Short mmCIF file of C-alpha atoms in Angstrom, two decimals:
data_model
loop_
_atom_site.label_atom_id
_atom_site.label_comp_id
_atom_site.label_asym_id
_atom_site.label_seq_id
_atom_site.Cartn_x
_atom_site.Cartn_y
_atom_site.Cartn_z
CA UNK A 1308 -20.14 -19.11 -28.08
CA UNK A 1309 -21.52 -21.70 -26.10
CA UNK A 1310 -22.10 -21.25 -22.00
CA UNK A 1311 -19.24 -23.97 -21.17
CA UNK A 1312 -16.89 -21.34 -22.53
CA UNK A 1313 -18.04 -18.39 -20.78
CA UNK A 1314 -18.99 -20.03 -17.24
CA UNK A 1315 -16.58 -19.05 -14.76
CA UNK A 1316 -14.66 -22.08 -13.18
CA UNK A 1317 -14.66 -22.26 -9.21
CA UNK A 1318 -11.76 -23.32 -7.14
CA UNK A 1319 -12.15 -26.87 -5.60
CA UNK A 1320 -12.67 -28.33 -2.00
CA UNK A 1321 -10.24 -30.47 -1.31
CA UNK A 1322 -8.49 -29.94 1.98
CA UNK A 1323 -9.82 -31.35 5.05
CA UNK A 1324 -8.56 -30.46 8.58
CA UNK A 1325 -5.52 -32.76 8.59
CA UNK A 1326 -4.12 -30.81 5.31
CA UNK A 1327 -5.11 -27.41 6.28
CA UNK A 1328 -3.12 -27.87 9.47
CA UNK A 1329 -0.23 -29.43 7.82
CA UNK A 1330 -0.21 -26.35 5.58
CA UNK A 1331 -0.44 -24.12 8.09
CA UNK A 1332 2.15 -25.61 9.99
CA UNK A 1333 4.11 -25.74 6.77
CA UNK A 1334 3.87 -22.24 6.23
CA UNK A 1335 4.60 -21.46 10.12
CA UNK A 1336 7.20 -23.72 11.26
CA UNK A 1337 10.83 -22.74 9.01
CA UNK A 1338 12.99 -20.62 8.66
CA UNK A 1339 12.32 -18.94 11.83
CA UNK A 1340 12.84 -21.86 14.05
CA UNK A 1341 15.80 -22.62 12.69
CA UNK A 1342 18.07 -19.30 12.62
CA UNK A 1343 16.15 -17.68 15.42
CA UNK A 1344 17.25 -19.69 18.28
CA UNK A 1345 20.53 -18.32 18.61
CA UNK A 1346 19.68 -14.54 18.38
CA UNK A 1347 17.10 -15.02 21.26
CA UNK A 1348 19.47 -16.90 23.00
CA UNK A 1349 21.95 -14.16 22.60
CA UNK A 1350 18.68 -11.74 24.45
CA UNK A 1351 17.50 -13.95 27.00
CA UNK A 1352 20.11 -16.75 27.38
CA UNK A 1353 18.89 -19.51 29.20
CA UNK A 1354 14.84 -17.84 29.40
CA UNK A 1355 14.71 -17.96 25.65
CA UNK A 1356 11.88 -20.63 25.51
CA UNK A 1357 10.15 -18.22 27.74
CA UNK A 1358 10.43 -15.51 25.08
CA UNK A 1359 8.73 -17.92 22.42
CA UNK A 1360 6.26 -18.55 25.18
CA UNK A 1361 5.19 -14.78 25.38
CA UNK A 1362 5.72 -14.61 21.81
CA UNK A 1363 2.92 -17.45 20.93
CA UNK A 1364 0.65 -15.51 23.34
CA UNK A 1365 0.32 -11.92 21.35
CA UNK A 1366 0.57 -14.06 18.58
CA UNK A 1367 -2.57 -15.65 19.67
CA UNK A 1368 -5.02 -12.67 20.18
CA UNK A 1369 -4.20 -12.15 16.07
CA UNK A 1370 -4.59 -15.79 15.68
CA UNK A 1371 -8.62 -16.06 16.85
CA UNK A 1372 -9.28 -12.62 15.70
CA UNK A 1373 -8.55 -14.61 11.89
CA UNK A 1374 -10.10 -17.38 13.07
CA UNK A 1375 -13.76 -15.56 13.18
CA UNK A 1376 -13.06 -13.66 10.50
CA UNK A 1377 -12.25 -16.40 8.27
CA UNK A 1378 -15.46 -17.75 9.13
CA UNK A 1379 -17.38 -14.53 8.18
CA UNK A 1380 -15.91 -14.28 5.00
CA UNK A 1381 -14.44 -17.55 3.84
CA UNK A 1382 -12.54 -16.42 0.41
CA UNK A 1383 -9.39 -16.36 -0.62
CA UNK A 1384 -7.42 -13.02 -0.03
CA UNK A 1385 -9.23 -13.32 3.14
CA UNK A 1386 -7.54 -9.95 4.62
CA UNK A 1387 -8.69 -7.71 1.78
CA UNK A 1388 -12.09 -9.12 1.98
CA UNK A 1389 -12.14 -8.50 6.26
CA UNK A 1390 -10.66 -4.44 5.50
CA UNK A 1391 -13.04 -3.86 2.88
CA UNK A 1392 -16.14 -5.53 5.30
CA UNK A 1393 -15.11 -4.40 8.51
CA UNK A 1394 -13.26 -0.43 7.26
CA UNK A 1395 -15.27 0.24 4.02
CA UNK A 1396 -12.04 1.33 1.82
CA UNK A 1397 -11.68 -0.18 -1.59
CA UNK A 1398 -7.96 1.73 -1.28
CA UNK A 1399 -6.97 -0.40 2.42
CA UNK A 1400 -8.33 -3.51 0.32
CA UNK A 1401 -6.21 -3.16 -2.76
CA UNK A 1402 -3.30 -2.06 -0.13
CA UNK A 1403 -3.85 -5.05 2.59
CA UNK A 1404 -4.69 -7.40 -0.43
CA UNK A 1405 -1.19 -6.66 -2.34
CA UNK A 1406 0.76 -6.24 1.23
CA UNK A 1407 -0.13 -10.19 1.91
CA UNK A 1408 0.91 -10.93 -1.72
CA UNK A 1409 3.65 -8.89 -1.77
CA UNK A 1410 5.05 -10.68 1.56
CA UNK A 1411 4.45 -14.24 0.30
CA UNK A 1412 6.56 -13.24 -2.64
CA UNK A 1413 9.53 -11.28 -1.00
CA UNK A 1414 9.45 -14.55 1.82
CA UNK A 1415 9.70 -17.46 -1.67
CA UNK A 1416 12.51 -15.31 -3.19
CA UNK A 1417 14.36 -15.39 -0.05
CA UNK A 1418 14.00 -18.66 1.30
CA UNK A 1419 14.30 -19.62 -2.49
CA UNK A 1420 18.05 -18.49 -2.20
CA UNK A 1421 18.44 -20.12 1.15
CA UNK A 1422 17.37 -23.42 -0.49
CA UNK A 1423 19.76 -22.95 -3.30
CA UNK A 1424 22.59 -22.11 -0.81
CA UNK A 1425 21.58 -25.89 1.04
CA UNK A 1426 20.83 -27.58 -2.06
CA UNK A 1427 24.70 -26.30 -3.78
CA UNK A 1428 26.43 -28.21 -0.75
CA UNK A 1429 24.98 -31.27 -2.75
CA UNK A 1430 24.59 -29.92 -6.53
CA UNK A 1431 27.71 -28.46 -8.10
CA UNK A 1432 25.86 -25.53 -10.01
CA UNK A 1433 25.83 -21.78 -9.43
CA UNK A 1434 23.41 -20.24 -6.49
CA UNK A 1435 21.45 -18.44 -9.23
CA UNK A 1436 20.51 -21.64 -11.51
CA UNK A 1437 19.75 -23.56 -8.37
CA UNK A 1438 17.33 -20.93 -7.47
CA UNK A 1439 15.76 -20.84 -10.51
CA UNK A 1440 15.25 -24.11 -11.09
CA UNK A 1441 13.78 -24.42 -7.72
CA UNK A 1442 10.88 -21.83 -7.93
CA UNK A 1443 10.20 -22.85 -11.90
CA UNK A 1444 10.08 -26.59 -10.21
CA UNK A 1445 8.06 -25.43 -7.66
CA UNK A 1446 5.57 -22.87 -9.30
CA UNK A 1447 4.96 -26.14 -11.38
CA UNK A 1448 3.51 -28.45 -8.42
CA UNK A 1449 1.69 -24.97 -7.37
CA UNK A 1450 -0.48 -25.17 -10.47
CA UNK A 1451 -0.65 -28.56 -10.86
CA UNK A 1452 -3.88 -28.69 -8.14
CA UNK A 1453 -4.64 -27.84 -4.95
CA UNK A 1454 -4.87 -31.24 -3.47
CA UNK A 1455 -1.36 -32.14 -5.05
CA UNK A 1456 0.47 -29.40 -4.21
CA UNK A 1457 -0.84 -29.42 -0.42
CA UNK A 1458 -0.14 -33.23 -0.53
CA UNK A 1459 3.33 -32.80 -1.08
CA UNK A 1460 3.55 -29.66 0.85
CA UNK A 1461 2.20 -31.73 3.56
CA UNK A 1462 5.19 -34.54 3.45
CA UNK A 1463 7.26 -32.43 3.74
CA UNK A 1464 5.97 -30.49 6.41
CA UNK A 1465 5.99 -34.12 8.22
CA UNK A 1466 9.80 -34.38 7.49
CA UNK A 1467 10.44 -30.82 9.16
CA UNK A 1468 8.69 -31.55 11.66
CA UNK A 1469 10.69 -34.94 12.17
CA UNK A 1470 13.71 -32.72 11.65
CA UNK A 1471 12.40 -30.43 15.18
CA UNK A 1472 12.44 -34.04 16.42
CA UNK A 1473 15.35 -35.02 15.97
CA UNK A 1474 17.03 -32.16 17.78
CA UNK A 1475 14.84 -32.93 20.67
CA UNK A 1476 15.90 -36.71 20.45
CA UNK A 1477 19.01 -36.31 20.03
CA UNK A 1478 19.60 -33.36 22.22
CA UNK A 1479 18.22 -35.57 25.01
CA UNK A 1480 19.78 -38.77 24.45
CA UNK A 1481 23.20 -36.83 24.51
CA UNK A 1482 22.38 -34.97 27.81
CA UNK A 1483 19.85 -36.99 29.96
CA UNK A 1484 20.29 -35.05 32.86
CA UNK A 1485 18.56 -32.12 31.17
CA UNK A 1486 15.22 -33.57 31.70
CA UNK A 1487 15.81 -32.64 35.39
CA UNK A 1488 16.68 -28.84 34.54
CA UNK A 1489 14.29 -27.64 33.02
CA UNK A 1490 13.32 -25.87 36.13
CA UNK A 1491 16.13 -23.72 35.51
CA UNK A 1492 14.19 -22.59 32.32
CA UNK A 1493 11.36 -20.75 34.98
CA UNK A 1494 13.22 -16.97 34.92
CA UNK A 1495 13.36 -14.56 38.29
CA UNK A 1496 11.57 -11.74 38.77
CA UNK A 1497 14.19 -9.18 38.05
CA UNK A 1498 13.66 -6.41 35.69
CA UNK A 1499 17.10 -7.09 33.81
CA UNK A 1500 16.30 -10.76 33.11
CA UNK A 1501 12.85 -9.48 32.20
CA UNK A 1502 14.33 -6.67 29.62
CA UNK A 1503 16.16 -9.60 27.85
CA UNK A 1504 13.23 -12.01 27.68
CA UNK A 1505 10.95 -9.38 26.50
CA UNK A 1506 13.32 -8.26 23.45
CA UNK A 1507 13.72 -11.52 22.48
CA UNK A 1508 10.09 -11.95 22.27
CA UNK A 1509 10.20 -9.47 19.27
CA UNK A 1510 12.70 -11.85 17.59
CA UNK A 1511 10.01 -14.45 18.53
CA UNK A 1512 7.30 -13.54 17.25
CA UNK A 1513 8.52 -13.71 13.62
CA UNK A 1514 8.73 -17.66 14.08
CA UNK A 1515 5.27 -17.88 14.08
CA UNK A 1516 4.52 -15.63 11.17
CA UNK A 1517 2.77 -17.70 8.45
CA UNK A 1518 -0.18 -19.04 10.30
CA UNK A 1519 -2.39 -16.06 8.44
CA UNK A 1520 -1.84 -17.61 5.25
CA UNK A 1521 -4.22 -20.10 5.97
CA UNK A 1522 -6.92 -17.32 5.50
CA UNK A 1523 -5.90 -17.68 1.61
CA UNK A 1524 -6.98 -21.20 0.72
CA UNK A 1525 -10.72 -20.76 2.59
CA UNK A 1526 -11.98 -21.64 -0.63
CA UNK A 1527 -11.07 -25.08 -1.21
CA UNK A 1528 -11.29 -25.81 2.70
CA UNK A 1529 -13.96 -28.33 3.30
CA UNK A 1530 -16.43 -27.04 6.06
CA UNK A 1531 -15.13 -23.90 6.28
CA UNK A 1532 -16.98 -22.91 9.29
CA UNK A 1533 -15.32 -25.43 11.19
CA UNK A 1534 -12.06 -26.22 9.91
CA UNK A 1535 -10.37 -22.49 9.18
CA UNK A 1536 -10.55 -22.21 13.32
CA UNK A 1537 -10.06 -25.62 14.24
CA UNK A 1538 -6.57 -25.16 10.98
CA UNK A 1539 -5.59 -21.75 12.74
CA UNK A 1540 -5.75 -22.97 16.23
CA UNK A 1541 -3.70 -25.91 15.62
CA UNK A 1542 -1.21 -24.70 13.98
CA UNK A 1543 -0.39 -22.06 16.81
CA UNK A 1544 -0.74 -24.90 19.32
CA UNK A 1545 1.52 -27.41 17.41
CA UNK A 1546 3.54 -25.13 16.90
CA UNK A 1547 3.80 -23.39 19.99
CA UNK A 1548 4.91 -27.04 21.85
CA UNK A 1549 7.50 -27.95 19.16
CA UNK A 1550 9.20 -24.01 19.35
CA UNK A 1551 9.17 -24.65 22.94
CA UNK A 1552 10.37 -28.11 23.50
CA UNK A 1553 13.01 -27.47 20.69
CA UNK A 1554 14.59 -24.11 22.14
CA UNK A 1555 14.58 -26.05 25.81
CA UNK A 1556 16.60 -28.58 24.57
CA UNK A 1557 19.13 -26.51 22.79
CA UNK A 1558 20.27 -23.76 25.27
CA UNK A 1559 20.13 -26.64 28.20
CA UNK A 1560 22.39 -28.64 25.91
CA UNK A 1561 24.58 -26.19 23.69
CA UNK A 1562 27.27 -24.06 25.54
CA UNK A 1563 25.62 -20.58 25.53
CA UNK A 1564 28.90 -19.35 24.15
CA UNK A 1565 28.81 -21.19 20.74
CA UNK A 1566 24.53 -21.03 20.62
CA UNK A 1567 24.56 -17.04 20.85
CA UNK A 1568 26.96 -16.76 18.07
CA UNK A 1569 25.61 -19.08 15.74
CA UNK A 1570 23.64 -18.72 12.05
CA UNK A 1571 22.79 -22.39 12.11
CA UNK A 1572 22.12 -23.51 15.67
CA UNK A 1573 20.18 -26.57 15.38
CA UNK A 1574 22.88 -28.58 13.73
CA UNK A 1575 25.42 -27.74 16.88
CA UNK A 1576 23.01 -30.32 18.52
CA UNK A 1577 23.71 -32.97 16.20
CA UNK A 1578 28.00 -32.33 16.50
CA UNK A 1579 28.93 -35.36 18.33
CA UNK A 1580 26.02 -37.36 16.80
CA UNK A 1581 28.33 -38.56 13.85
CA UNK A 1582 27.87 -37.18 9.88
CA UNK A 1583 25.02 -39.55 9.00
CA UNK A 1584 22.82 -37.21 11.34
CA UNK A 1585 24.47 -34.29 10.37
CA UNK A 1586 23.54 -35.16 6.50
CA UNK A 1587 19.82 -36.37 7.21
CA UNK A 1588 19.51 -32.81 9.02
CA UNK A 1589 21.01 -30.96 6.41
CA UNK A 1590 18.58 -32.80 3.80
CA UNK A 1591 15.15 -31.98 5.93
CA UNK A 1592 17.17 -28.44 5.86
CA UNK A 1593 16.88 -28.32 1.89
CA UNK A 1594 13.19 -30.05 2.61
CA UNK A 1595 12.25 -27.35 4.91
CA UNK A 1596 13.11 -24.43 3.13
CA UNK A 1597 11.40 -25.53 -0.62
CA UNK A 1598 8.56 -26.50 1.47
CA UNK A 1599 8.52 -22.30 2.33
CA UNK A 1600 8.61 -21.51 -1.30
CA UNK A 1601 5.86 -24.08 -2.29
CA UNK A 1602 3.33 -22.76 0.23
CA UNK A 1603 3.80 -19.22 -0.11
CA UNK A 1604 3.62 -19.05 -4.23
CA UNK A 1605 0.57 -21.13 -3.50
CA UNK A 1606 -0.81 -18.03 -0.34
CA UNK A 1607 0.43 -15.32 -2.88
CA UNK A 1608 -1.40 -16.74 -6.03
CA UNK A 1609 -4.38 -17.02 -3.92
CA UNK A 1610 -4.56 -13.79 -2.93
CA UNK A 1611 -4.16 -12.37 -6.08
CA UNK A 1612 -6.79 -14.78 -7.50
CA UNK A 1613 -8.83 -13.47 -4.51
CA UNK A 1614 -8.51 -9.70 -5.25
CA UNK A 1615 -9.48 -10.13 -8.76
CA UNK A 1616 -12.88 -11.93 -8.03
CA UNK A 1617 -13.27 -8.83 -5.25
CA UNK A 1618 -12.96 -6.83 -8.69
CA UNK A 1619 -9.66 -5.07 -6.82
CA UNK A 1620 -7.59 -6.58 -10.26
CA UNK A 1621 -8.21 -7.30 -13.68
CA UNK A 1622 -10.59 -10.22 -14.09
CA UNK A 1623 -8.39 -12.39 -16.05
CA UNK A 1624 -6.11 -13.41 -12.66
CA UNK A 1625 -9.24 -14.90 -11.30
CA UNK A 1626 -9.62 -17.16 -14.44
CA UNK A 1627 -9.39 -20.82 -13.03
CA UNK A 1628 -8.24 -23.68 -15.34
CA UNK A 1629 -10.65 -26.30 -15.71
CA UNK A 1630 -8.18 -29.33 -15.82
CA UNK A 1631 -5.88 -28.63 -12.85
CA UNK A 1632 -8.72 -26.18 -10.76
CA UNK A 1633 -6.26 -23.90 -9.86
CA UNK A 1634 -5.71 -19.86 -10.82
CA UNK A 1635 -2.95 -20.67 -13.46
CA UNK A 1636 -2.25 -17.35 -14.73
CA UNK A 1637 -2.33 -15.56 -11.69
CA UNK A 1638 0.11 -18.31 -10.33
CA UNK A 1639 2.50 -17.82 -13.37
CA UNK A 1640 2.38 -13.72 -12.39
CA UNK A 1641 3.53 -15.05 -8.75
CA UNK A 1642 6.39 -17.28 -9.77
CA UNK A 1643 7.85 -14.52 -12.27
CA UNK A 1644 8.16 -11.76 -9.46
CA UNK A 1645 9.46 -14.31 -7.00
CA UNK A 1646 12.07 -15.11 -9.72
CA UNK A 1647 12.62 -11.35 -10.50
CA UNK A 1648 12.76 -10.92 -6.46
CA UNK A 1649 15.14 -13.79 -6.29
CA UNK A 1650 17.63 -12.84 -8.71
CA UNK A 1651 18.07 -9.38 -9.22
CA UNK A 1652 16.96 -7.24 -6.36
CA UNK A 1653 18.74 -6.91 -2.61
CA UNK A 1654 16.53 -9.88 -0.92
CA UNK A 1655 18.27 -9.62 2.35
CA UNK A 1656 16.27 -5.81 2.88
CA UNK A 1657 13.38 -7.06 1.58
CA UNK A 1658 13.09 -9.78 3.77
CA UNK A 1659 13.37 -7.49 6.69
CA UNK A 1660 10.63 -5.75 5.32
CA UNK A 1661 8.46 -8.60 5.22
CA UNK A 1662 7.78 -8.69 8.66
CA UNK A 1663 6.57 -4.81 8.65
CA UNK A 1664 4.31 -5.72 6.56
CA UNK A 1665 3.34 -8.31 8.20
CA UNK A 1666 2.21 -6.50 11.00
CA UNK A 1667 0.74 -3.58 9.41
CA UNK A 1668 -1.54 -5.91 7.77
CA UNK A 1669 -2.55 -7.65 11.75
CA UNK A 1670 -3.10 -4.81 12.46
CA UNK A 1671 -5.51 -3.30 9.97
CA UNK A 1672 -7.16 -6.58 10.22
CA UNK A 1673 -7.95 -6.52 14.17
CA UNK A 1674 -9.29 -2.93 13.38
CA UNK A 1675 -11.41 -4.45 10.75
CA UNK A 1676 -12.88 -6.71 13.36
CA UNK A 1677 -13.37 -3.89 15.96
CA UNK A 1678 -15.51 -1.87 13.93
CA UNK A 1679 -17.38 -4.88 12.83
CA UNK A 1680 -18.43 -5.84 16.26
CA UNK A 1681 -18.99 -2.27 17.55
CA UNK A 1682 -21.33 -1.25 14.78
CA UNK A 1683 -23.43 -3.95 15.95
CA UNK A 1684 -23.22 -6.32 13.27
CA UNK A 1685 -24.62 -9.43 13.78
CA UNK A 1686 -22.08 -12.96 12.33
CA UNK A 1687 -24.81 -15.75 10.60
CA UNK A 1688 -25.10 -19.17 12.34
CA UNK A 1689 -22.30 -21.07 12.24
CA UNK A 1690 -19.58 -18.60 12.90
CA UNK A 1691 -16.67 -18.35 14.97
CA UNK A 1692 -16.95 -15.56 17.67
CA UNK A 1693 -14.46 -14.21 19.95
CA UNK A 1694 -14.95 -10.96 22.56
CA UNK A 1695 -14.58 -7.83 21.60
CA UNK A 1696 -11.25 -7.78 23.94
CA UNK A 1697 -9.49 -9.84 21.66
CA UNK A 1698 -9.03 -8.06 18.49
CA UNK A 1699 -8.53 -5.27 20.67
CA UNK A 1700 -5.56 -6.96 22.55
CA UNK A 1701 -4.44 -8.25 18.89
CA UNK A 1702 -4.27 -4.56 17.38
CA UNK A 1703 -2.45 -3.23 20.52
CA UNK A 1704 0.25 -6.10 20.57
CA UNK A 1705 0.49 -5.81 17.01
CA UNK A 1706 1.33 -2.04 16.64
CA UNK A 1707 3.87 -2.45 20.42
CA UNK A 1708 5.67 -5.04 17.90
CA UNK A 1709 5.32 -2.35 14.37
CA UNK A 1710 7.00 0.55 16.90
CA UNK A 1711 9.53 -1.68 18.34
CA UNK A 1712 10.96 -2.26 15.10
CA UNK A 1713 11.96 1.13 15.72
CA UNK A 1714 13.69 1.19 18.45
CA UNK A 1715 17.63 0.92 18.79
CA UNK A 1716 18.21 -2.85 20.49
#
């Protein structure tokens, strides 16, 4: 047997800072955004861009906590790799490893169905062979390579983004007196308005959940060192302006009446702008959503790529094809349990479990980094360091978020 056939094949460097940030914001900026607005609403009423404020800011402690440790240990199932460095449990590895997976592949089947449900206003087939077709479609541009999959993934993360901007446009051009309100925005300091704006926070927070995954594709970042913080922090600033700018504009614009009440309350911006804006929104809808699946089969195969060169799983789901440089079989494994997910098992629950998980694995994580930095040991040159206060603050907001879950609302 000759070496070519035996010589393992190694994923490639392609994305530079641009793409890493487009696929973090990709991965970030969805679904959240655009259900979530009315259920904080519904919390904190007018204060609800306050609650995504708060939200981006225990959000953030997490966020740089990744950051160094991505910089530490640039691989893919970056989370496994930081439990088993930083807590020294081959068990917590394999858990945290399959927990990420596991979420990335609960989140495709779900948003999968959500994509079907946009796409059959257009298509006149059943939900269930729309779905299909859309994650065998998708798991397709997943393997085809790395660069070509985060290109596309990239457009469209440029046409969501352009769909956030349209609600701001339009919201503004229908109401130009709102630019002089936002001062009503700025909350009083009474404990009942507080109560809200805090519980909507929790409803928050899930908008920005995604910006981990960018942990999973450290190995075909370019400059690692630099561009995994420079991709993370980004992403949670980008984002962080558009959430806020958006959610301004709607509950300054849209009676509070119809905004608390509704599943879709983006498009009640866009009611008297006449049905050609209605349809362009409802196609960077269908955008949006396949744009979810894409990126998370791409996280999920990653990380299960990643736990088999940690020797966590069999060896033969880190085998990378030498045409398309990207874990093939391990991302055919991902695209049949998202369609298994997708099309016979209770997604709705799931989902809701995702963001458990979610947390459970932030928090593990900004452990990881706490024991790293008290036992003394020292990052090489070139890393990304943060005080020992900020995993801290990251593991405490993290589990307040886990036990709130909880609580009754």
């Amino acid at each position: 047997m000759s070496n070519a056939a035996v010589t393992p094949v190694d994923l490639k460097r392609k994305l530079t800072l641009p793409l890493l940030t487009l696929y973090g914001l990709g991965v970030t900026i969805g679904a959240g955004i655009y259900v979530l607005v009315g259920t904080t609403a519904a919390r904190a009423g007018v204060y609800a861009p306050i609650s995504f404020l708060i939200a981006a800011a225990v959000v953030a402690f997490t966020g740089f906590t990744y950051s160094e440790l991505s910089t530490r240990h640039p691989v893919s199932a970056g989370e496994a790799a930081y439990v088993r460095e930083g807590l020294k449990s081959n068990t917590l590895t394999l858990i945290v490893g399959l927990l990420v997976a596991l979420s990335g592949i609960v989140s495709s089947a779900a948003v999968s169905i959500g994509a079907a449900a946009y796409l059959g206003e257009v298509v006149s087939l059943s939900p269930t062979l729309l779905t299909i077709a859309i994650i065998l479609i998708v798991g397709v541009v997943a393997a085809w390579g790395i660069l070509e999959s985060v290109l596309i993934a990239a457009i469209f993360t440029v046409i969501e983004i352009a769909g956030l901007s349209l609600v701001i446009y339009f919201g503004v051009s229908a109401e130009p007196e709102i630019l002089s309100k936002f001062d009503t925005l700025l909350p009083p300091f009474e404990g009942v308005v507080w109560g809200g704006i805090i519980s909507a926070s929790l409803l928050a927070f899930f908008a920005f959940v995604g910006f981990e995954d960018i942990a999973n594709v450290a190995e075909e970042v370019v400059e690692p060192h630099k561009n995994m913080p420079r991709g993370i922090i980004l992403t949670l600033v980008v984002a962080t302006i558009l959430y806020f700018l958006v959610v301004s504009v709607v509950v300054l614009v849209v009676p509070m009446e119809e905004l608390a009440g509704s599943a879709a309350p983006l498009a009640l911006v866009f009611e008297s702008a006449g049905s050609t804006a209605s349809g362009i929104f409802r196609l960077i809808a269908i955008v949006a959503t396949t744009n979810g699946v894409l990126i998370q089969i791409i996280m999920a195969s990653r990380v299960i790529y990643g736990l088999s060169r940690q020797k966590s799983l069999p060896g033969f789901l880190s085998v990378v094809n030498p045409v398309t440089r990207t874990p093939l079989t391990a991302t055919a494994l991902i695209v049949v349990l998202v369609l298994v997910f997708a099309t016979l098992l209770p997604i709705a629950q799931l989902a809701e479990a995702t963001s458990t998980i979610v947390l459970i694995v932030f928090s593990l994580v900004n452990l990881a980094l706490i024991r790293l930095k008290m036992k003394g040991q020292q990052p090489t040159d070139g890393v990304f360091v943060v005080p020992l206060w900020v995993p801290v603050m990251g593991l405490v907001s993290s589990i307040a978020l886990l036990m709130s879950g909880f609580l009754p609302i």
